[in-house]
CSV table of N, CA, C and O in Angstrom, one decimal:
chain,number,residue,atom,x,y,z
A,1,MET,N,14.0,-15.2,39.8
A,1,MET,CA,14.5,-15.8,41.7
A,1,MET,C,14.0,-17.9,41.3
A,1,MET,O,12.9,-17.5,40.7
A,2,MET,N,14.5,-18.7,40.8
A,2,MET,CA,13.8,-19.9,40.8
A,2,MET,C,13.1,-20.7,41.7
A,2,MET,O,13.5,-20.4,43.0
A,3,GLN,N,12.2,-21.4,41.1
A,3,GLN,CA,11.3,-21.8,42.2
A,3,GLN,C,11.5,-23.7,41.8
A,3,GLN,O,11.7,-24.1,40.4
A,4,TYR,N,12.0,-24.4,43.1
A,4,TYR,CA,12.2,-25.5,42.9
A,4,TYR,C,11.6,-26.7,44.4
A,4,TYR,O,10.8,-25.7,45.4
A,5,ARG,N,11.3,-27.3,44.2
A,5,ARG,CA,10.8,-28.4,45.6
A,5,ARG,C,12.4,-29.9,46.0
A,5,ARG,O,13.1,-30.0,45.0
A,6,LEU,N,11.8,-29.7,47.5
A,6,LEU,CA,12.6,-30.6,47.8
A,6,LEU,C,12.3,-32.0,47.9
A,6,LEU,O,10.9,-32.3,48.4
A,7,GLN,N,13.4,-33.1,47.4
A,7,GLN,CA,13.0,-34.4,47.7
A,7,GLN,C,14.4,-35.0,48.7
A,7,GLN,O,15.2,-34.6,48.3
A,8,LEU,N,14.0,-35.8,49.7
A,8,LEU,CA,14.6,-37.0,50.2
A,8,LEU,C,15.0,-37.9,49.6
A,8,LEU,O,14.1,-39.1,49.7
A,9,ASP,N,15.7,-38.7,48.9
A,9,ASP,CA,16.5,-39.9,48.6
A,9,ASP,C,16.5,-40.7,49.9
A,9,ASP,O,17.9,-40.6,50.3
A,10,THR,N,16.2,-41.6,50.3
A,10,THR,CA,15.8,-42.2,51.8
A,10,THR,C,17.3,-43.5,51.8
A,10,THR,O,18.3,-43.6,52.5
A,11,LYS,N,17.3,-44.0,50.0
A,11,LYS,CA,18.1,-45.0,50.2
A,11,LYS,C,20.1,-45.0,49.5
A,11,LYS,O,20.1,-45.0,50.4
A,12,ASN,N,19.9,-43.6,49.1
A,12,ASN,CA,21.0,-42.9,49.5
A,12,ASN,C,21.4,-41.5,50.2
A,12,ASN,O,22.9,-41.4,49.8
A,13,GLN,N,20.4,-41.7,51.0
A,13,GLN,CA,21.0,-40.6,52.3
A,13,GLN,C,21.3,-39.2,51.4
A,13,GLN,O,22.2,-38.5,52.2
A,14,LEU,N,20.2,-38.5,50.1
A,14,LEU,CA,20.6,-37.8,49.4
A,14,LEU,C,19.6,-37.0,49.2
A,14,LEU,O,18.3,-37.3,49.2
A,15,PHE,N,19.7,-35.2,50.0
A,15,PHE,CA,18.5,-34.3,49.1
A,15,PHE,C,18.7,-33.9,48.2
A,15,PHE,O,19.9,-34.5,47.5
A,16,VAL,N,17.3,-33.9,47.1
A,16,VAL,CA,17.0,-33.6,45.6
A,16,VAL,C,16.4,-32.5,45.4
A,16,VAL,O,15.2,-32.2,45.8
A,17,ALA,N,17.4,-31.4,44.4
A,17,ALA,CA,16.5,-29.9,44.6
A,17,ALA,C,16.1,-29.9,43.3
A,17,ALA,O,17.0,-30.2,42.1
A,18,ILE,N,14.8,-30.0,43.2
A,18,ILE,CA,14.1,-30.3,41.8
A,18,ILE,C,13.2,-28.9,41.4
A,18,ILE,O,13.1,-28.5,41.8
A,19,ASP,N,13.7,-28.7,39.6
A,19,ASP,CA,13.7,-27.3,39.4
A,19,ASP,C,11.8,-27.9,38.9
A,19,ASP,O,11.5,-28.5,38.8
A,20,ALA,N,10.8,-26.4,39.6
A,20,ALA,CA,10.1,-26.6,39.4
A,20,ALA,C,8.8,-26.6,38.3
A,20,ALA,O,8.0,-27.1,37.5
A,21,HIS,N,9.7,-26.1,37.2
A,21,HIS,CA,9.7,-26.1,35.7
A,21,HIS,C,10.4,-27.4,34.8
A,21,HIS,O,9.3,-27.0,33.8
A,22,ASP,N,11.1,-27.6,35.0
A,22,ASP,CA,11.3,-28.4,34.8
A,22,ASP,C,11.9,-29.9,35.7
A,22,ASP,O,13.2,-29.6,36.3
A,23,GLN,N,11.4,-30.6,36.0
A,23,GLN,CA,11.7,-32.2,37.2
A,23,GLN,C,12.7,-32.7,36.4
A,23,GLN,O,13.5,-33.4,36.7
A,24,ASN,N,13.4,-32.7,35.0
A,24,ASN,CA,14.3,-33.1,34.4
A,24,ASN,C,15.6,-32.7,34.9
A,24,ASN,O,16.6,-32.9,34.6
A,25,HIS,N,15.6,-31.3,35.8
A,25,HIS,CA,17.0,-30.6,35.7
A,25,HIS,C,16.6,-30.6,37.5
A,25,HIS,O,15.5,-29.9,37.6
A,26,PHE,N,17.8,-30.9,38.0
A,26,PHE,CA,18.1,-31.6,39.5
A,26,PHE,C,19.1,-31.1,39.8
A,26,PHE,O,19.7,-31.5,39.5
A,27,GLY,N,19.5,-30.6,41.4
A,27,GLY,CA,20.4,-30.9,42.1
A,27,GLY,C,20.7,-31.9,43.3
A,27,GLY,O,19.7,-32.1,43.9
A,28,THR,N,21.3,-32.5,43.6
A,28,THR,CA,21.6,-33.5,44.5
A,28,THR,C,22.7,-33.4,46.0
A,28,THR,O,23.8,-32.5,45.1
A,29,GLY,N,22.6,-33.5,46.9
A,29,GLY,CA,23.6,-33.0,47.8
A,29,GLY,C,23.2,-33.9,49.2
A,29,GLY,O,21.9,-34.0,49.7
A,30,ARG,N,24.2,-33.7,50.0
A,30,ARG,CA,24.4,-33.8,51.3
A,30,ARG,C,23.3,-33.3,52.1
A,30,ARG,O,23.2,-33.7,53.1
A,31,THR,N,23.5,-31.9,52.0
A,31,THR,CA,22.4,-31.2,53.3
A,31,THR,C,21.7,-30.6,51.7
A,31,THR,O,22.0,-30.8,50.4
A,32,VAL,N,20.5,-30.0,52.1
A,32,VAL,CA,19.4,-28.9,51.8
A,32,VAL,C,20.3,-28.1,50.6
A,32,VAL,O,20.1,-27.7,49.4
A,33,GLU,N,21.1,-27.3,51.5
A,33,GLU,CA,22.1,-26.1,50.8
A,33,GLU,C,22.9,-26.6,49.6
A,33,GLU,O,22.7,-26.0,48.7
A,34,GLU,N,23.0,-27.6,50.0
A,34,GLU,CA,24.1,-27.9,48.8
A,34,GLU,C,23.5,-28.7,47.6
A,34,GLU,O,23.9,-28.8,46.5
A,35,ALA,N,22.4,-29.0,47.5
A,35,ALA,CA,21.5,-29.8,46.6
A,35,ALA,C,21.3,-28.3,45.9
A,35,ALA,O,20.9,-28.6,44.7
A,36,ILE,N,20.4,-27.1,46.5
A,36,ILE,CA,20.0,-26.2,46.1
A,36,ILE,C,21.2,-25.4,44.8
A,36,ILE,O,21.0,-25.3,43.9
A,37,LYS,N,22.4,-25.6,45.8
A,37,LYS,CA,23.9,-24.9,44.9
A,37,LYS,C,23.8,-25.7,43.8
A,37,LYS,O,24.3,-25.2,42.7
A,38,ASN,N,24.2,-27.1,44.1
A,38,ASN,CA,24.5,-27.8,42.8
A,38,ASN,C,23.4,-27.8,41.6
A,38,ASN,O,23.6,-27.6,40.4
A,39,LEU,N,21.8,-27.5,42.4
A,39,LEU,CA,20.7,-27.2,41.2
A,39,LEU,C,20.9,-26.0,40.3
A,39,LEU,O,21.2,-26.0,39.3
A,40,LYS,N,21.1,-25.1,41.0
A,40,LYS,CA,22.0,-23.1,40.8
A,40,LYS,C,23.0,-23.4,40.0
A,40,LYS,O,22.8,-22.5,38.9
A,41,ASP,N,23.8,-24.2,40.3
A,41,ASP,CA,25.2,-24.0,39.5
A,41,ASP,C,25.0,-24.7,38.4
A,41,ASP,O,25.7,-24.7,37.4
A,42,SER,N,24.2,-26.0,38.2
A,42,SER,CA,23.8,-26.4,36.7
A,42,SER,C,23.3,-25.4,35.9
A,42,SER,O,23.1,-26.0,34.4
A,43,THR,N,22.3,-24.9,36.1
A,43,THR,CA,21.5,-23.8,35.8
A,43,THR,C,22.8,-22.8,35.1
A,43,THR,O,22.5,-22.4,33.8
A,44,ASP,N,23.3,-22.2,35.8
A,44,ASP,CA,24.5,-21.3,35.7
A,44,ASP,C,25.0,-22.3,34.0
A,44,ASP,O,25.4,-21.6,33.1
A,45,ASN,N,25.7,-23.4,34.5
A,45,ASN,CA,26.5,-23.6,33.3
A,45,ASN,C,25.6,-24.2,31.8
A,45,ASN,O,26.0,-24.0,30.9
A,46,LYS,N,24.5,-24.4,32.3
A,46,LYS,CA,23.5,-24.7,31.0
A,46,LYS,C,23.3,-23.2,29.6
A,46,LYS,O,23.3,-23.2,28.7
A,47,ALA,N,23.1,-22.1,31.2
A,47,ALA,CA,23.2,-21.0,30.3
A,47,ALA,C,24.7,-20.5,29.4
A,47,ALA,O,24.6,-19.5,28.7
A,48,ALA,N,25.5,-20.8,29.9
A,48,ALA,CA,26.9,-20.5,29.2
A,48,ALA,C,26.9,-21.1,28.1
A,48,ALA,O,26.7,-22.2,27.9
């Protein structure tokens, strides 16, 4: 199970999901769900 933290970029109106173990690994999205999905998708692409 991935651990992450959430942040809101108010300037760009984007949510940011940041890997709790690697702050350089993150995903962004217009919704919390989209940001988490993009974070998880980027993890899947790293492993491939």
